[in-house]
PDB file of C-alpha atoms in Angstrom:
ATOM      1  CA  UNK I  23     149.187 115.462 196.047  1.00 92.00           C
ATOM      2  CA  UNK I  24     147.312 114.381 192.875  1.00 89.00           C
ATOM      3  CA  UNK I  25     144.043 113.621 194.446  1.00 93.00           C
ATOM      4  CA  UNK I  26     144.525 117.312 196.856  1.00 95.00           C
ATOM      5  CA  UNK I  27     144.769 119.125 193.530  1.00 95.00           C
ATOM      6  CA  UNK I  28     141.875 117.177 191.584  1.00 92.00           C
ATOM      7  CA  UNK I  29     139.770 118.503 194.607  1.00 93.00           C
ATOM      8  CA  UNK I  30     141.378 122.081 194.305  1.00 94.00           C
ATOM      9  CA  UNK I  31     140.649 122.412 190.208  1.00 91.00           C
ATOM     10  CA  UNK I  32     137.100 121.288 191.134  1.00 88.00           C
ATOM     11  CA  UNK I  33     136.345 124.131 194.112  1.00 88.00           C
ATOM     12  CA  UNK I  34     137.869 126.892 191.758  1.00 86.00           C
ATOM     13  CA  UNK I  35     135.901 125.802 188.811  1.00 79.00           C
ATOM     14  CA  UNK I  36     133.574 128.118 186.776  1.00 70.00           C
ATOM     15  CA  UNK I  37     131.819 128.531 183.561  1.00 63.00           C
ATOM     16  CA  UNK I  38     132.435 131.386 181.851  1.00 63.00           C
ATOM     17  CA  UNK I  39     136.527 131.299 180.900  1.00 70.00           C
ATOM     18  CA  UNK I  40     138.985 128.631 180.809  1.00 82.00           C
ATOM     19  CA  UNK I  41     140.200 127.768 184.194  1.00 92.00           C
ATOM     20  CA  UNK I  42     143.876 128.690 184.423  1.00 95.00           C
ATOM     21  CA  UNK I  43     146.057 126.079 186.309  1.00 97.00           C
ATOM     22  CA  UNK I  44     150.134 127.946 186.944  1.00 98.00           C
ATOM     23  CA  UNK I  45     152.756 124.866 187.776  1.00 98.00           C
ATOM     24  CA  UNK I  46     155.866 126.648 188.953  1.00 98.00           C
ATOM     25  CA  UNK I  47     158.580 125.526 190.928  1.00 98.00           C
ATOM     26  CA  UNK I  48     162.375 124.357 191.069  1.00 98.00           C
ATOM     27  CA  UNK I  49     164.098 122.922 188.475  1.00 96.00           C
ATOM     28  CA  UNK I  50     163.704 118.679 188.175  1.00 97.00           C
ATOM     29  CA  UNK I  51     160.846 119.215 190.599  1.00 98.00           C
ATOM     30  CA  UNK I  52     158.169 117.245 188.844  1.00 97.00           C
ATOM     31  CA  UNK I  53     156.335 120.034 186.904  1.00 98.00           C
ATOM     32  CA  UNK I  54     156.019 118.826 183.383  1.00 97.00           C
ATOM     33  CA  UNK I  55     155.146 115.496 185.073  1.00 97.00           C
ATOM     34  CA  UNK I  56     152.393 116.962 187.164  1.00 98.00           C
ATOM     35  CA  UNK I  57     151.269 118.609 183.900  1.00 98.00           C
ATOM     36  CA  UNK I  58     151.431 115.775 181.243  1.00 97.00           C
ATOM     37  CA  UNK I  59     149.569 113.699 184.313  1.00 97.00           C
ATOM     38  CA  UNK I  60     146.465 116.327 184.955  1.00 97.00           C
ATOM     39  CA  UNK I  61     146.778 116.860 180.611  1.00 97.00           C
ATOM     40  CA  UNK I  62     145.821 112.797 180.972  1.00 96.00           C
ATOM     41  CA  UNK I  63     143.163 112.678 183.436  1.00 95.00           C
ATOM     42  CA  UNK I  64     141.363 116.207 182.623  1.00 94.00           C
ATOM     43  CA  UNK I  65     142.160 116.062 178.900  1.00 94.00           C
ATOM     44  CA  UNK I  66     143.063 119.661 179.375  1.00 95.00           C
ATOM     45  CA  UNK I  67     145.975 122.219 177.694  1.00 96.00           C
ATOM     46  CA  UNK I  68     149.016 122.514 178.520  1.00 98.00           C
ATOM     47  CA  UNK I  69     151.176 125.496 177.997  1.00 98.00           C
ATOM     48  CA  UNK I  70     155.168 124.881 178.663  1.00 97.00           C
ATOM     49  CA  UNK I  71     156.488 128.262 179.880  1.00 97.00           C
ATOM     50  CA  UNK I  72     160.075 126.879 178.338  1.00 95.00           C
ATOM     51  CA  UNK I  73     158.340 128.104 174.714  1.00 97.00           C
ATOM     52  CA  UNK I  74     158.716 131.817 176.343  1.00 97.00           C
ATOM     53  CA  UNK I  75     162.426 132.149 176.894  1.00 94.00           C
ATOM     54  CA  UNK I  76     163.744 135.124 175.660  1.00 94.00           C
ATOM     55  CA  UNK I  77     165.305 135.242 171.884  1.00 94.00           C
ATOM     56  CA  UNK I  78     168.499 136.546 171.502  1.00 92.00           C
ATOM     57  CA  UNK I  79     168.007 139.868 169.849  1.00 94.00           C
ATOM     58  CA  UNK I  80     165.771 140.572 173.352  1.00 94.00           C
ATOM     59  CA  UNK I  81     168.587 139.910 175.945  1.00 92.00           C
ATOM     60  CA  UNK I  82     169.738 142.637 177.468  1.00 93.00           C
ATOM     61  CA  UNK I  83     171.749 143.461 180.906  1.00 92.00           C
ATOM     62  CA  UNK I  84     169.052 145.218 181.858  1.00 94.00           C
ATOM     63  CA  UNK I  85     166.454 142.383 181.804  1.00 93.00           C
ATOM     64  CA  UNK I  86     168.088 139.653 182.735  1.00 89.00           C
ATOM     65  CA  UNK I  87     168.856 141.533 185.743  1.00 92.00           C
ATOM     66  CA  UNK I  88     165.538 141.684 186.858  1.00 94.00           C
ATOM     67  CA  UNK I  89     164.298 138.400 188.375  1.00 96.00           C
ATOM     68  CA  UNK I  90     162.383 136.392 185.973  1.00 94.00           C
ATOM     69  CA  UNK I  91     163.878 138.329 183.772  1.00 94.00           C
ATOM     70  CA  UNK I  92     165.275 135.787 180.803  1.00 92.00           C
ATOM     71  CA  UNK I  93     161.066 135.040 179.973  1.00 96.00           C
ATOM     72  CA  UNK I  94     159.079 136.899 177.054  1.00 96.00           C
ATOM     73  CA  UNK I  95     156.476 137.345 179.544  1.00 96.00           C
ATOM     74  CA  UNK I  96     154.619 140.180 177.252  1.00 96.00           C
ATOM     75  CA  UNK I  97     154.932 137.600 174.160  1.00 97.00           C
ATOM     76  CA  UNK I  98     153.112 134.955 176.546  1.00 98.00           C
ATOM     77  CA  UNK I  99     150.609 137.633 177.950  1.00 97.00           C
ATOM     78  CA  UNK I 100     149.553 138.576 174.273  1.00 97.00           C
ATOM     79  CA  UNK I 101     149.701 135.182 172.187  1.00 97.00           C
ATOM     80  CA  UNK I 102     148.018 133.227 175.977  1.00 97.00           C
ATOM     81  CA  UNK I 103     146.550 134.890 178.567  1.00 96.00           C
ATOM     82  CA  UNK I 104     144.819 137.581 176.360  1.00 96.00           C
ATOM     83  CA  UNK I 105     143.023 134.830 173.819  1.00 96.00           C
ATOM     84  CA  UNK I 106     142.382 132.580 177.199  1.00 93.00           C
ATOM     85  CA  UNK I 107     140.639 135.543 179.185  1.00 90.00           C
ATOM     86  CA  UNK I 108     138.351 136.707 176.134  1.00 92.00           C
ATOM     87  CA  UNK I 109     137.819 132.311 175.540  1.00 91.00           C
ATOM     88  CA  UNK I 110     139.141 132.217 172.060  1.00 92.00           C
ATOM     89  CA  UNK I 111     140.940 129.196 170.336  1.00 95.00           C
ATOM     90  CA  UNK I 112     144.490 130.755 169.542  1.00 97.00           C
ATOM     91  CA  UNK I 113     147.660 129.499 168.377  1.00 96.00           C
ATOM     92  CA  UNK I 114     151.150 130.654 169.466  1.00 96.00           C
ATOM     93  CA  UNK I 115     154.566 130.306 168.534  1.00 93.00           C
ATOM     94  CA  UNK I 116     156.949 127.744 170.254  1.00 96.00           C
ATOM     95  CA  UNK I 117     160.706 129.222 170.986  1.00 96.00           C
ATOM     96  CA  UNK I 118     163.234 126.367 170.696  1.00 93.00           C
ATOM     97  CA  UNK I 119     166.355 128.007 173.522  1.00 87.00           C
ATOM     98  CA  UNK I 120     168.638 125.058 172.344  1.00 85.00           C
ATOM     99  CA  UNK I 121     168.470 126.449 168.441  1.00 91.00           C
ATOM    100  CA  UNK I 122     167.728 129.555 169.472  1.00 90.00           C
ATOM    101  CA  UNK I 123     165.198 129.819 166.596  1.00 92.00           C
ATOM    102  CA  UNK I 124     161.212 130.445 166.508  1.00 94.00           C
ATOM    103  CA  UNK I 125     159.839 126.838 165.541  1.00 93.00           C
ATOM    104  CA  UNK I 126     156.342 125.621 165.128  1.00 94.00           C
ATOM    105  CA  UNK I 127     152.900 126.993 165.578  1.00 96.00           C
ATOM    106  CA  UNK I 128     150.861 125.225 168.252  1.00 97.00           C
ATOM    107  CA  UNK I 129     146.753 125.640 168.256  1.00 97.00           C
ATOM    108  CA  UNK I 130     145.037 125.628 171.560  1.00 97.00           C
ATOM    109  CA  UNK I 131     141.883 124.541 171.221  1.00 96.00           C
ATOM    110  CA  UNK I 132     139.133 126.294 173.252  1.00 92.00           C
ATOM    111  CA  UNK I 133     138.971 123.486 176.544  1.00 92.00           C
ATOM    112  CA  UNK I 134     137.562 124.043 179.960  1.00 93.00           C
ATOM    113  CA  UNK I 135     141.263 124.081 181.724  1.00 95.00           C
ATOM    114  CA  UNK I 136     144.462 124.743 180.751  1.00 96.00           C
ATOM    115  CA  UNK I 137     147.348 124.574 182.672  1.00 97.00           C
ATOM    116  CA  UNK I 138     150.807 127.007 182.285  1.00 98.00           C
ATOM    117  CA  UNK I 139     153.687 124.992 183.181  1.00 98.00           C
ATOM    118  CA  UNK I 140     157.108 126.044 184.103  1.00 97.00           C
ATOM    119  CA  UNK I 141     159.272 127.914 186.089  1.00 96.00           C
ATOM    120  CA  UNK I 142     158.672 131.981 185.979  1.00 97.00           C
ATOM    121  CA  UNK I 143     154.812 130.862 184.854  1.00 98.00           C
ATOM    122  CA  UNK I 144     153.604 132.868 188.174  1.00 98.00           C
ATOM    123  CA  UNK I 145     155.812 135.824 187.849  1.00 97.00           C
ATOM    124  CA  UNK I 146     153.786 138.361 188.954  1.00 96.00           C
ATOM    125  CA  UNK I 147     153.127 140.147 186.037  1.00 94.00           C
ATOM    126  CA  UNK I 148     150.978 136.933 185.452  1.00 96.00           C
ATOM    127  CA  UNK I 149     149.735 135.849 188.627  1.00 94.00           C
ATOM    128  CA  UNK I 150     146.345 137.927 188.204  1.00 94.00           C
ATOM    129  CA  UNK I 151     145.217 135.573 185.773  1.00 95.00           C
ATOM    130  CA  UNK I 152     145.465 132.424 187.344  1.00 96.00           C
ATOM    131  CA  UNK I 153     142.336 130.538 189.160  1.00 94.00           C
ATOM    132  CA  UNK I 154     144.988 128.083 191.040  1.00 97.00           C
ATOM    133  CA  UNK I 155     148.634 128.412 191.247  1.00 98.00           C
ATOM    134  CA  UNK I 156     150.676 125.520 192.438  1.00 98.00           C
ATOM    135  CA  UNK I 157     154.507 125.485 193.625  1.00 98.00           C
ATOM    136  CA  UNK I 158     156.694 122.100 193.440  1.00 98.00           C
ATOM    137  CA  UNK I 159     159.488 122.177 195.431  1.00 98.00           C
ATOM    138  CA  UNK I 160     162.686 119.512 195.512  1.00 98.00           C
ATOM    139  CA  UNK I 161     165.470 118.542 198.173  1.00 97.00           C
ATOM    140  CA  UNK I 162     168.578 120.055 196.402  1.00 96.00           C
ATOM    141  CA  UNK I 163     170.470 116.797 195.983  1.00 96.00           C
ATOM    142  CA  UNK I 164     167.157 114.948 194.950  1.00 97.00           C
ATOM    143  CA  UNK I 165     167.082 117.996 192.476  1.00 97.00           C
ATOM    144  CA  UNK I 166     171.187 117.496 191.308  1.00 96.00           C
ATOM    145  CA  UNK I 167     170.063 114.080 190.901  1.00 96.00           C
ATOM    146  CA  UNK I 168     166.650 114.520 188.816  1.00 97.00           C
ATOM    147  CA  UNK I 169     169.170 116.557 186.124  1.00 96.00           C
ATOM    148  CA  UNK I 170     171.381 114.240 185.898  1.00 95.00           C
ATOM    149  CA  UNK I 171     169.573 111.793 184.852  1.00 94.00           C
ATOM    150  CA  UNK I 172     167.539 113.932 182.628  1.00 93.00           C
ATOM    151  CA  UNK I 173     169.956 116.350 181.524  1.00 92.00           C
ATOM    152  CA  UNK I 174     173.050 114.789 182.118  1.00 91.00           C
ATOM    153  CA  UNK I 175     176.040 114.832 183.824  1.00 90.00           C
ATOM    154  CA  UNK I 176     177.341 117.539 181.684  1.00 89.00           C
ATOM    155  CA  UNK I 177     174.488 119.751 182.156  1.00 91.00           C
ATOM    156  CA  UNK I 178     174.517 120.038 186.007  1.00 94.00           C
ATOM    157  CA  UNK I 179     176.638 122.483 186.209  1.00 93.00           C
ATOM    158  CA  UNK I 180     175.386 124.720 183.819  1.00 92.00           C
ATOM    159  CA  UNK I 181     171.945 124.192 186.403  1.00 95.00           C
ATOM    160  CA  UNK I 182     174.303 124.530 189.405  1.00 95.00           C
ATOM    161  CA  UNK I 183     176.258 127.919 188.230  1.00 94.00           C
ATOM    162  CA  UNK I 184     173.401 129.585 185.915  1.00 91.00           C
ATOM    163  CA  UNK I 185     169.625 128.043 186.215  1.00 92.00           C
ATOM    164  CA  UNK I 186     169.226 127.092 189.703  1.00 96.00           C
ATOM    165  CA  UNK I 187     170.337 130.719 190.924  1.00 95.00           C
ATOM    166  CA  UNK I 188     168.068 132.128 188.848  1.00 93.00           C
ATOM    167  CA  UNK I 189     165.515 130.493 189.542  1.00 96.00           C
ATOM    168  CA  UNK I 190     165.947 131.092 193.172  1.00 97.00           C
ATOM    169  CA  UNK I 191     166.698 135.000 192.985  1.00 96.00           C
ATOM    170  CA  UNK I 192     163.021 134.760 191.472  1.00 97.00           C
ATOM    171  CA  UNK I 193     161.122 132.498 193.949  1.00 98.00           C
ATOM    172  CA  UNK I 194     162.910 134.704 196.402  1.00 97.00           C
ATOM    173  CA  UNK I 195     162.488 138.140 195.165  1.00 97.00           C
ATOM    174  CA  UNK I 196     158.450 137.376 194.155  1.00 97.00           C
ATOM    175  CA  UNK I 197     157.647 135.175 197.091  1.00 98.00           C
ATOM    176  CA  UNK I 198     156.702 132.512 195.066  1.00 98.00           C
ATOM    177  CA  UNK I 199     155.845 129.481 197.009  1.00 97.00           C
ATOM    178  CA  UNK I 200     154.213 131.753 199.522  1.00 97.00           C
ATOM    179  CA  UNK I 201     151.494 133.520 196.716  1.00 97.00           C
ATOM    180  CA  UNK I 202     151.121 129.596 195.709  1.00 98.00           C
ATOM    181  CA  UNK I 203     147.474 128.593 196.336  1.00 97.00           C
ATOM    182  CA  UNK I 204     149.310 124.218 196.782  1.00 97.00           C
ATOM    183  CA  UNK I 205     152.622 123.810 197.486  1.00 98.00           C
ATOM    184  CA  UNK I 206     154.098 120.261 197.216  1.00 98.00           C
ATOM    185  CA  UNK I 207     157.463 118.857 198.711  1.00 96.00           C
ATOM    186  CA  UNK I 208     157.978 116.164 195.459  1.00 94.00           C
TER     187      UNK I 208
END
């Protein structure tokens, strides 16, 4: 897998604008690994689409019944893709979901690659922008598992009853995997 997509960023290169790497997938499927990996090897950005969650005063019936819906995705177009696509340094504002509170300021260098991670990151109001867009799938007890141990116990079914049927009304309703240029059984 590593190697297939080190040979991928390579054939999409180019010069002129960052090259713009989209990780989405399931839940526990490896994507912030994948990331914090190619971040190593390619000393690259990474973006963590869990900054973009919606705040509270932006919740609405409405939009979180569209799918995708519970992302800022015209925050992340204006404070990312828009400084990325005209190859400016920026700096953006990181939403903490647990305190439910805007916290720190993180600068993005200008770099050759950068790399959106996250589930919703190809939603398709974003998918334009990409150069490569990679989808990580995960068995679904591999995936209970994966929580567990990262979340735990207590969190599971939070992921079983709220997260993981979200996130599968969007890979579903967007056709996700399929507009994936990689996809990767982890």
């Amino acid at each position: 897998m590593y190697q297939t997509i080190l040979q991928k960023i390579k054939s999409v290169s180019h010069s002129n604008t960052s090259l713009l790497v989209a990780i989405d997938g399931r839940c526990a499927s490896g994507k912030t690994t994948l990331a914090h990996s190619l971040q190593k090897k390619l000393n690259c950005n990474v973006i963590h689409m869990d900054y973009f969650f919606l705040r509270p005063e932006q919740i609405t019936e409405q939009r979180l019944s569209q799918p995708g819906g519970n992302v800022d995705y015209e925050r992340f177009y204006e404070e990312v893709i828009v400084p990325l696509k005209n190859n400016k340094e920026f700096h953006y504002h990181r939403y903490d979901c647990h305190k439910e509170i805007m916290s720190e300021t993180i600068f993005v260098p200008l770099c050759p690659i950068t790399i959106i991670e996250g589930s919703y990151s190809c939603h398709p109001t974003l998918q334009k922008h990409y150069d490569l867009k990679i989808f990580l799938s995960v068995e679904p007890q591999e995936q209970i598992n994966r929580i567990k141990k990262r979340n735990g116990e207590i969190a599971v079914n939070t992921f079983r009853q709220k997260w993981i049927p979200l996130e599968e009304y969007y890979f579903s309703t967007y056709n996700v995997k399929e507009n994936c240029d990689l996809y990767f059984q982890t």
